[in-house]
Amino acid sequence: MSDSETRPIPIRVANKTAYVWDVDDIATIRSKHRICGVLTGTLPHLSQQNVFLGVPLVLMPEEAVFLVESGAAVLIDDPKAYLQPAIPQLQKWSAEQQESIRTQLAYSETKQAKDNASPSRALSEDALRKRKEREERKKTQAALAAKATAEEGGLDVFAQEGSSTPTAPSELNSTLSLTPTSDLPPSTPSNATNPSKSSSSSLPPYTIVIPASASSHEWYTPSSCTYTTVESAREAGVWDYPSTLAERARCGVFKDLWKQGYFMGGGIKFGGEYLVYPGDPLRYHSHFAATVIESPMASLRPMEIVAHGRLGTATKKAHLLCGWDDEKQEVSYLSIEWAGFG
């Protein structure tokens, strides 16, 4: 059994919102505790993100409360967990980043040398000529566009002293690039000897690695701001859910449905608080759209019942009315569905 399955899962709280950053923790709470949450982070090199997103995982308040009350997780005041790093810690972190950059640049140079040595992968003279022509056309179009814009505004782009041609925006942008530091490999060409050549063309690209989980930083110390109960987090001002009857009702209904073996997801798009799944939402469609009612004796207008029934039937679900009894700590259920007799 891995360490992520035995230790309490750290739920990092920022602005009263619960986040889970570690991928192993996300897998554990889904497979072991049947808690799904919603992934909200971006993924690199993925332009279409309509289905799959990345960390962090944002938990509904009911999900976070349930995990803490069941002893599976702890709440961490994430902003206070970041201490002021010492100078040696920053120097160590900077050295690691520079080493990563050197490794990436060395790999890029090796790969480029292999590509140049391979006739099948190297660019032909004709391809290089066409590329140069395309770049020249782009520069010319950019210069013409800049000139037209300046003339419309009453400016003369040729009024620069000692210059007879406008400067293309692409040439201006090319000068605004990072200059390689002195501790990079000496084989990396420098722009100091050729100011007209942009550094972006001489310095191969590299990636600055920023870990998703801050626990890898030496100055991240959550031990002083970790709370094992909801009450202790509320007293510290970190967490205040549930604080009203409606919030207690949502937590009670969520817990009761979870005990019956269901998975829950957000149901706002289907007119309820939750979507109730018989199994993992990646494998099953939801059977119910659940609405939480603060009391089993609360009144419902006929129009509400009709709306819930028709909306549930239109989305191939039954609508589940969940009445919470705050005194008995019990839930009563009533499912409605539009039959359409006649």
Short mmCIF file of C-alpha atoms in Angstrom, two decimals:
data_model
loop_
_atom_site.label_atom_id
_atom_site.label_comp_id
_atom_site.label_asym_id
_atom_site.label_seq_id
_atom_site.Cartn_x
_atom_site.Cartn_y
_atom_site.Cartn_z
CA MET A 1 0.00 0.00 0.00
CA SER A 2 1.44 3.36 -1.04
CA ASP A 3 2.04 6.26 1.30
CA SER A 4 -0.71 8.32 -0.37
CA GLU A 5 -3.27 5.68 0.61
CA THR A 6 -2.30 5.57 4.30
CA ARG A 7 -1.55 9.18 5.26
CA PRO A 8 -4.28 11.87 5.53
CA ILE A 9 -4.80 13.62 2.23
CA PRO A 10 -3.75 17.29 2.40
CA ILE A 11 -6.59 19.57 1.26
CA ARG A 12 -5.10 22.99 0.63
CA VAL A 13 -7.51 25.82 1.40
CA ALA A 14 -7.21 29.26 -0.20
CA ASN A 15 -10.02 31.83 -0.03
CA LYS A 16 -12.33 29.22 1.54
CA THR A 17 -11.91 26.95 -1.52
CA ALA A 18 -10.55 23.41 -1.18
CA TYR A 19 -7.87 22.17 -3.60
CA VAL A 20 -6.02 18.89 -4.07
CA TRP A 21 -2.73 19.26 -5.94
CA ASP A 22 -1.07 15.86 -5.79
CA VAL A 23 -1.98 13.45 -8.59
CA ASP A 24 -1.67 10.39 -6.33
CA ASP A 25 -4.04 11.98 -3.82
CA ILE A 26 -6.55 12.70 -6.58
CA ALA A 27 -6.44 9.04 -7.65
CA THR A 28 -6.84 7.89 -4.04
CA ILE A 29 -9.88 9.98 -3.20
CA ARG A 30 -11.56 8.88 -6.41
CA SER A 31 -10.86 5.16 -6.23
CA LYS A 32 -10.97 4.67 -2.46
CA HIS A 33 -13.33 7.38 -1.23
CA ARG A 34 -15.57 7.86 -4.30
CA ILE A 35 -14.97 11.61 -4.38
CA CYS A 36 -14.60 13.12 -7.85
CA GLY A 37 -14.23 16.89 -7.58
CA VAL A 38 -13.54 18.96 -10.69
CA LEU A 39 -10.18 19.38 -12.42
CA THR A 40 -9.68 23.05 -13.29
CA GLY A 41 -6.01 23.43 -14.28
CA THR A 42 -4.61 23.84 -17.77
CA LEU A 43 -2.52 21.29 -19.63
CA PRO A 44 0.54 22.34 -21.68
CA HIS A 45 0.43 21.99 -25.47
CA LEU A 46 -3.31 21.21 -25.43
CA SER A 47 -5.32 23.84 -27.25
CA GLN A 48 -8.68 22.08 -26.97
CA GLN A 49 -9.54 21.48 -23.32
CA ASN A 50 -13.27 20.79 -23.47
CA VAL A 51 -13.03 17.38 -21.79
CA PHE A 52 -9.75 16.81 -19.96
CA LEU A 53 -8.17 19.35 -17.64
CA GLY A 54 -5.27 19.20 -15.20
CA VAL A 55 -4.52 19.82 -11.55
CA PRO A 56 -5.60 21.28 -9.22
CA LEU A 57 -8.71 19.36 -8.30
CA VAL A 58 -11.35 21.65 -6.78
CA LEU A 59 -13.61 19.97 -4.23
CA MET A 60 -17.16 20.91 -3.44
CA PRO A 61 -17.46 22.11 0.18
CA GLU A 62 -19.51 19.00 1.00
CA GLU A 63 -16.78 16.76 -0.40
CA ALA A 64 -14.09 18.47 1.67
CA VAL A 65 -16.18 18.30 4.86
CA PHE A 66 -16.95 14.62 4.29
CA LEU A 67 -13.28 13.71 3.77
CA VAL A 68 -12.18 15.57 6.90
CA GLU A 69 -14.99 14.18 9.08
CA SER A 70 -14.23 10.64 7.93
CA GLY A 71 -10.56 11.09 8.86
CA ALA A 72 -9.33 10.69 5.29
CA ALA A 73 -8.03 14.25 4.90
CA VAL A 74 -6.82 17.32 6.74
CA LEU A 75 -7.29 21.01 5.96
CA ILE A 76 -4.21 23.19 5.37
CA ASP A 77 -4.20 26.98 5.37
CA ASP A 78 -2.14 27.11 2.19
CA PRO A 79 -1.15 30.82 2.12
CA LYS A 80 0.29 30.59 5.65
CA ALA A 81 2.23 27.42 4.79
CA TYR A 82 4.66 29.40 2.63
CA LEU A 83 7.42 30.80 4.82
CA GLN A 84 10.02 33.36 3.76
CA PRO A 85 12.76 31.29 2.08
CA ALA A 86 16.32 31.66 3.30
CA ILE A 87 19.11 32.76 0.96
CA PRO A 88 20.72 29.26 0.80
CA GLN A 89 17.33 27.76 -0.11
CA LEU A 90 16.85 30.25 -2.94
CA GLN A 91 20.39 29.67 -4.17
CA LYS A 92 19.80 25.91 -4.20
CA TRP A 93 16.54 26.33 -6.10
CA SER A 94 18.22 28.68 -8.61
CA ALA A 95 21.09 26.23 -9.12
CA GLU A 96 18.61 23.43 -9.85
CA GLN A 97 16.83 25.61 -12.43
CA GLN A 98 20.13 26.53 -14.12
CA GLU A 99 21.16 22.88 -14.23
CA SER A 100 17.83 22.03 -15.84
CA ILE A 101 18.37 24.77 -18.44
CA ARG A 102 21.88 23.53 -19.24
CA THR A 103 20.60 19.99 -19.66
CA GLN A 104 17.85 21.12 -22.02
CA LEU A 105 20.22 23.27 -24.08
CA ALA A 106 22.73 20.44 -24.36
CA TYR A 107 19.98 18.10 -25.53
CA SER A 108 18.78 20.67 -28.09
CA GLU A 109 22.27 21.09 -29.50
CA THR A 110 22.79 17.32 -29.73
CA LYS A 111 19.45 16.87 -31.45
CA GLN A 112 20.17 19.69 -33.89
CA ALA A 113 23.55 18.20 -34.74
CA LYS A 114 21.96 14.82 -35.44
CA ASP A 115 19.33 16.43 -37.66
CA ASN A 116 21.98 18.29 -39.65
CA ALA A 117 24.02 15.13 -40.04
CA SER A 118 21.05 13.20 -41.40
CA PRO A 119 20.40 14.01 -45.08
CA SER A 120 16.87 12.65 -44.89
CA ARG A 121 15.91 15.09 -42.11
CA ALA A 122 17.98 18.13 -43.01
CA LEU A 123 16.31 20.94 -44.90
CA SER A 124 17.20 21.22 -48.57
CA GLU A 125 18.47 24.43 -50.12
CA ASP A 126 15.13 24.87 -51.87
CA ALA A 127 13.25 24.59 -48.58
CA LEU A 128 15.57 27.11 -46.92
CA ARG A 129 15.09 29.52 -49.82
CA LYS A 130 11.31 29.24 -49.61
CA ARG A 131 11.39 29.79 -45.86
CA LYS A 132 13.51 32.92 -46.31
CA GLU A 133 11.09 34.22 -48.95
CA ARG A 134 8.14 33.68 -46.61
CA GLU A 135 9.89 35.58 -43.82
CA GLU A 136 10.70 38.46 -46.17
CA ARG A 137 7.06 38.64 -47.32
CA LYS A 138 5.89 38.75 -43.72
CA LYS A 139 8.31 41.56 -42.90
CA THR A 140 7.20 43.51 -45.96
CA GLN A 141 3.52 43.10 -45.11
CA ALA A 142 4.16 44.14 -41.52
CA ALA A 143 6.07 47.22 -42.67
CA LEU A 144 3.27 48.23 -45.05
CA ALA A 145 0.67 47.76 -42.32
CA ALA A 146 2.71 49.88 -39.90
CA LYS A 147 3.11 52.59 -42.53
CA ALA A 148 -0.63 52.62 -43.31
CA THR A 149 -1.50 52.86 -39.63
CA ALA A 150 0.94 55.70 -39.07
CA GLU A 151 -0.34 57.63 -42.10
CA GLU A 152 -3.93 57.32 -40.90
CA GLY A 153 -2.87 58.80 -37.57
CA GLY A 154 -1.06 61.71 -39.22
CA LEU A 155 2.44 60.36 -38.55
CA ASP A 156 5.34 59.86 -40.91
CA VAL A 157 7.06 56.56 -40.40
CA PHE A 158 10.00 57.75 -42.51
CA ALA A 159 10.68 60.76 -40.31
CA GLN A 160 13.25 58.94 -38.24
CA GLU A 161 16.64 60.57 -38.38
CA GLY A 162 19.12 58.69 -40.52
CA SER A 163 16.58 56.09 -41.63
CA SER A 164 14.81 55.72 -44.96
CA THR A 165 12.80 52.56 -44.28
CA PRO A 166 10.33 51.73 -41.52
CA THR A 167 11.17 49.19 -38.86
CA ALA A 168 8.99 46.10 -39.07
CA PRO A 169 7.15 45.10 -35.89
CA SER A 170 8.68 41.65 -36.12
CA GLU A 171 12.15 43.23 -36.00
CA LEU A 172 11.17 45.33 -33.00
CA ASN A 173 9.78 42.32 -31.17
CA SER A 174 12.87 40.28 -31.93
CA THR A 175 15.01 42.61 -29.82
CA LEU A 176 12.82 42.10 -26.72
CA SER A 177 14.15 38.71 -25.71
CA LEU A 178 16.02 37.27 -22.77
CA THR A 179 19.81 37.44 -22.84
CA PRO A 180 21.48 34.16 -21.83
CA THR A 181 23.20 34.24 -18.46
CA SER A 182 26.92 33.84 -18.07
CA ASP A 183 26.69 30.38 -16.51
CA LEU A 184 25.06 28.79 -19.56
CA PRO A 185 27.18 26.52 -21.78
CA PRO A 186 29.98 28.43 -23.60
CA SER A 187 28.92 26.76 -26.83
CA THR A 188 25.71 28.77 -26.81
CA PRO A 189 26.12 31.65 -29.28
CA SER A 190 25.84 35.15 -27.82
CA ASN A 191 24.33 38.25 -29.38
CA ALA A 192 27.04 40.50 -27.98
CA THR A 193 29.18 40.06 -31.10
CA ASN A 194 26.26 40.55 -33.49
CA PRO A 195 23.66 42.98 -32.13
CA SER A 196 21.56 42.80 -35.28
CA LYS A 197 20.84 39.14 -34.72
CA SER A 198 18.02 38.44 -32.29
CA SER A 199 18.76 36.29 -29.25
CA SER A 200 15.61 34.26 -29.87
CA SER A 201 17.19 32.76 -32.98
CA SER A 202 20.52 31.96 -31.30
CA LEU A 203 19.32 30.61 -27.94
CA PRO A 204 17.34 27.36 -28.17
CA PRO A 205 14.09 27.33 -26.19
CA TYR A 206 14.01 25.79 -22.74
CA THR A 207 11.40 25.20 -20.07
CA ILE A 208 11.28 26.52 -16.52
CA VAL A 209 9.90 23.67 -14.41
CA ILE A 210 7.39 24.73 -11.76
CA PRO A 211 6.05 21.76 -9.77
CA ALA A 212 2.29 21.63 -9.31
CA SER A 213 2.63 20.59 -5.69
CA ALA A 214 4.43 23.10 -3.48
CA SER A 215 5.44 20.40 -1.02
CA SER A 216 8.72 19.99 -2.92
CA HIS A 217 9.92 23.43 -1.80
CA GLU A 218 12.02 23.49 1.34
CA TRP A 219 10.26 26.63 2.60
CA TYR A 220 6.79 25.05 2.41
CA THR A 221 5.99 24.00 6.01
CA PRO A 222 2.29 23.21 6.55
CA SER A 223 2.74 21.60 9.98
CA SER A 224 1.85 24.79 11.86
CA CYS A 225 -1.36 25.43 9.90
CA THR A 226 -2.83 21.94 9.48
CA TYR A 227 -6.27 21.19 10.94
CA THR A 228 -7.65 17.68 11.47
CA THR A 229 -11.25 18.74 12.19
CA VAL A 230 -13.70 21.16 10.65
CA GLU A 231 -14.26 22.80 14.05
CA SER A 232 -10.57 23.62 14.55
CA ALA A 233 -10.35 25.05 11.03
CA ARG A 234 -13.44 27.15 11.69
CA GLU A 235 -11.96 28.52 14.90
CA ALA A 236 -8.81 29.50 13.01
CA GLY A 237 -10.86 31.28 10.35
CA VAL A 238 -9.68 28.95 7.60
CA TRP A 239 -12.95 27.14 6.89
CA ASP A 240 -16.57 28.00 7.77
CA TYR A 241 -18.65 25.38 5.94
CA PRO A 242 -21.29 24.35 6.98
CA SER A 243 -22.59 27.37 8.88
CA THR A 244 -26.28 27.55 7.90
CA LEU A 245 -29.20 25.12 7.82
CA ALA A 246 -29.04 24.93 4.03
CA GLU A 247 -25.33 24.03 4.14
CA ARG A 248 -25.90 21.42 6.86
CA ALA A 249 -28.68 19.94 4.73
CA ARG A 250 -26.36 19.67 1.71
CA CYS A 251 -23.67 17.97 3.80
CA GLY A 252 -26.21 15.56 5.32
CA VAL A 253 -27.73 14.58 1.97
CA PHE A 254 -24.30 14.19 0.39
CA LYS A 255 -23.12 11.90 3.19
CA ASP A 256 -26.30 9.81 3.13
CA LEU A 257 -26.15 9.27 -0.64
CA TRP A 258 -22.44 8.41 -0.38
CA LYS A 259 -23.22 5.76 2.24
CA GLN A 260 -25.60 4.15 -0.24
CA GLY A 261 -22.74 3.68 -2.69
CA TYR A 262 -23.38 6.56 -5.08
CA PHE A 263 -20.96 8.99 -6.70
CA MET A 264 -21.95 12.67 -6.69
CA GLY A 265 -21.15 15.47 -9.06
CA GLY A 266 -22.34 19.05 -9.50
CA GLY A 267 -25.91 19.21 -10.75
CA ILE A 268 -26.44 22.91 -11.46
CA LYS A 269 -26.75 22.27 -15.22
CA PHE A 270 -29.66 19.89 -14.58
CA GLY A 271 -31.60 21.97 -12.07
CA GLY A 272 -30.35 20.36 -8.86
CA GLU A 273 -27.54 20.37 -6.33
CA TYR A 274 -26.05 17.02 -7.37
CA LEU A 275 -25.98 14.48 -10.14
CA VAL A 276 -26.20 11.01 -8.60
CA TYR A 277 -24.22 8.25 -10.37
CA PRO A 278 -24.44 4.49 -9.66
CA GLY A 279 -20.67 4.22 -10.31
CA ASP A 280 -17.70 6.24 -11.48
CA PRO A 281 -18.92 9.10 -13.74
CA LEU A 282 -16.29 8.11 -16.31
CA ARG A 283 -18.14 4.83 -16.80
CA TYR A 284 -21.79 5.56 -15.98
CA HIS A 285 -24.46 8.14 -16.70
CA SER A 286 -26.22 9.69 -13.74
CA HIS A 287 -29.58 8.23 -12.71
CA PHE A 288 -30.83 11.17 -10.64
CA ALA A 289 -30.63 14.93 -10.44
CA ALA A 290 -30.94 15.63 -6.70
CA THR A 291 -32.43 18.72 -5.07
CA VAL A 292 -31.79 19.33 -1.37
CA ILE A 293 -34.73 20.57 0.71
CA GLU A 294 -33.96 22.04 4.12
CA SER A 295 -36.89 20.28 5.81
CA PRO A 296 -39.02 17.24 4.94
CA MET A 297 -42.08 19.36 5.77
CA ALA A 298 -41.12 22.23 3.45
CA SER A 299 -43.77 23.20 0.91
CA LEU A 300 -43.24 22.90 -2.84
CA ARG A 301 -45.25 24.73 -5.46
CA PRO A 302 -46.90 22.59 -8.16
CA MET A 303 -44.90 24.46 -10.80
CA GLU A 304 -41.64 23.38 -9.13
CA ILE A 305 -42.70 19.74 -9.14
CA VAL A 306 -43.70 19.92 -12.82
CA ALA A 307 -40.46 21.69 -13.74
CA HIS A 308 -38.30 19.15 -11.91
CA GLY A 309 -40.18 16.23 -13.44
CA ARG A 310 -40.09 17.52 -17.01
CA LEU A 311 -36.43 18.59 -16.82
CA GLY A 312 -35.37 15.26 -15.36
CA THR A 313 -37.31 13.31 -17.99
CA ALA A 314 -35.93 15.47 -20.82
CA THR A 315 -32.38 14.64 -19.70
CA LYS A 316 -33.20 10.93 -19.17
CA LYS A 317 -33.03 11.13 -15.39
CA ALA A 318 -35.42 10.99 -12.47
CA HIS A 319 -35.45 14.02 -10.20
CA LEU A 320 -34.72 13.22 -6.57
CA LEU A 321 -36.16 15.44 -3.84
CA CYS A 322 -34.07 15.06 -0.67
CA GLY A 323 -35.65 16.36 2.52
CA TRP A 324 -33.21 16.90 5.41
CA ASP A 325 -34.38 16.60 9.04
CA ASP A 326 -31.87 18.64 11.04
CA GLU A 327 -33.14 17.36 14.40
CA LYS A 328 -33.10 13.65 13.57
CA GLN A 329 -30.13 13.95 11.18
CA GLU A 330 -32.05 11.90 8.62
CA VAL A 331 -32.92 12.22 4.93
CA SER A 332 -36.22 11.34 3.24
CA TYR A 333 -36.34 10.85 -0.53
CA LEU A 334 -39.00 11.32 -3.18
CA SER A 335 -38.31 10.75 -6.89
CA ILE A 336 -40.50 12.30 -9.58
CA GLU A 337 -40.64 11.60 -13.31
CA TRP A 338 -42.86 12.89 -16.09
CA ALA A 339 -44.98 9.98 -17.26
CA GLY A 340 -47.00 11.65 -20.02
CA PHE A 341 -50.14 9.52 -19.82
CA GLY A 342 -52.99 10.10 -22.21
#
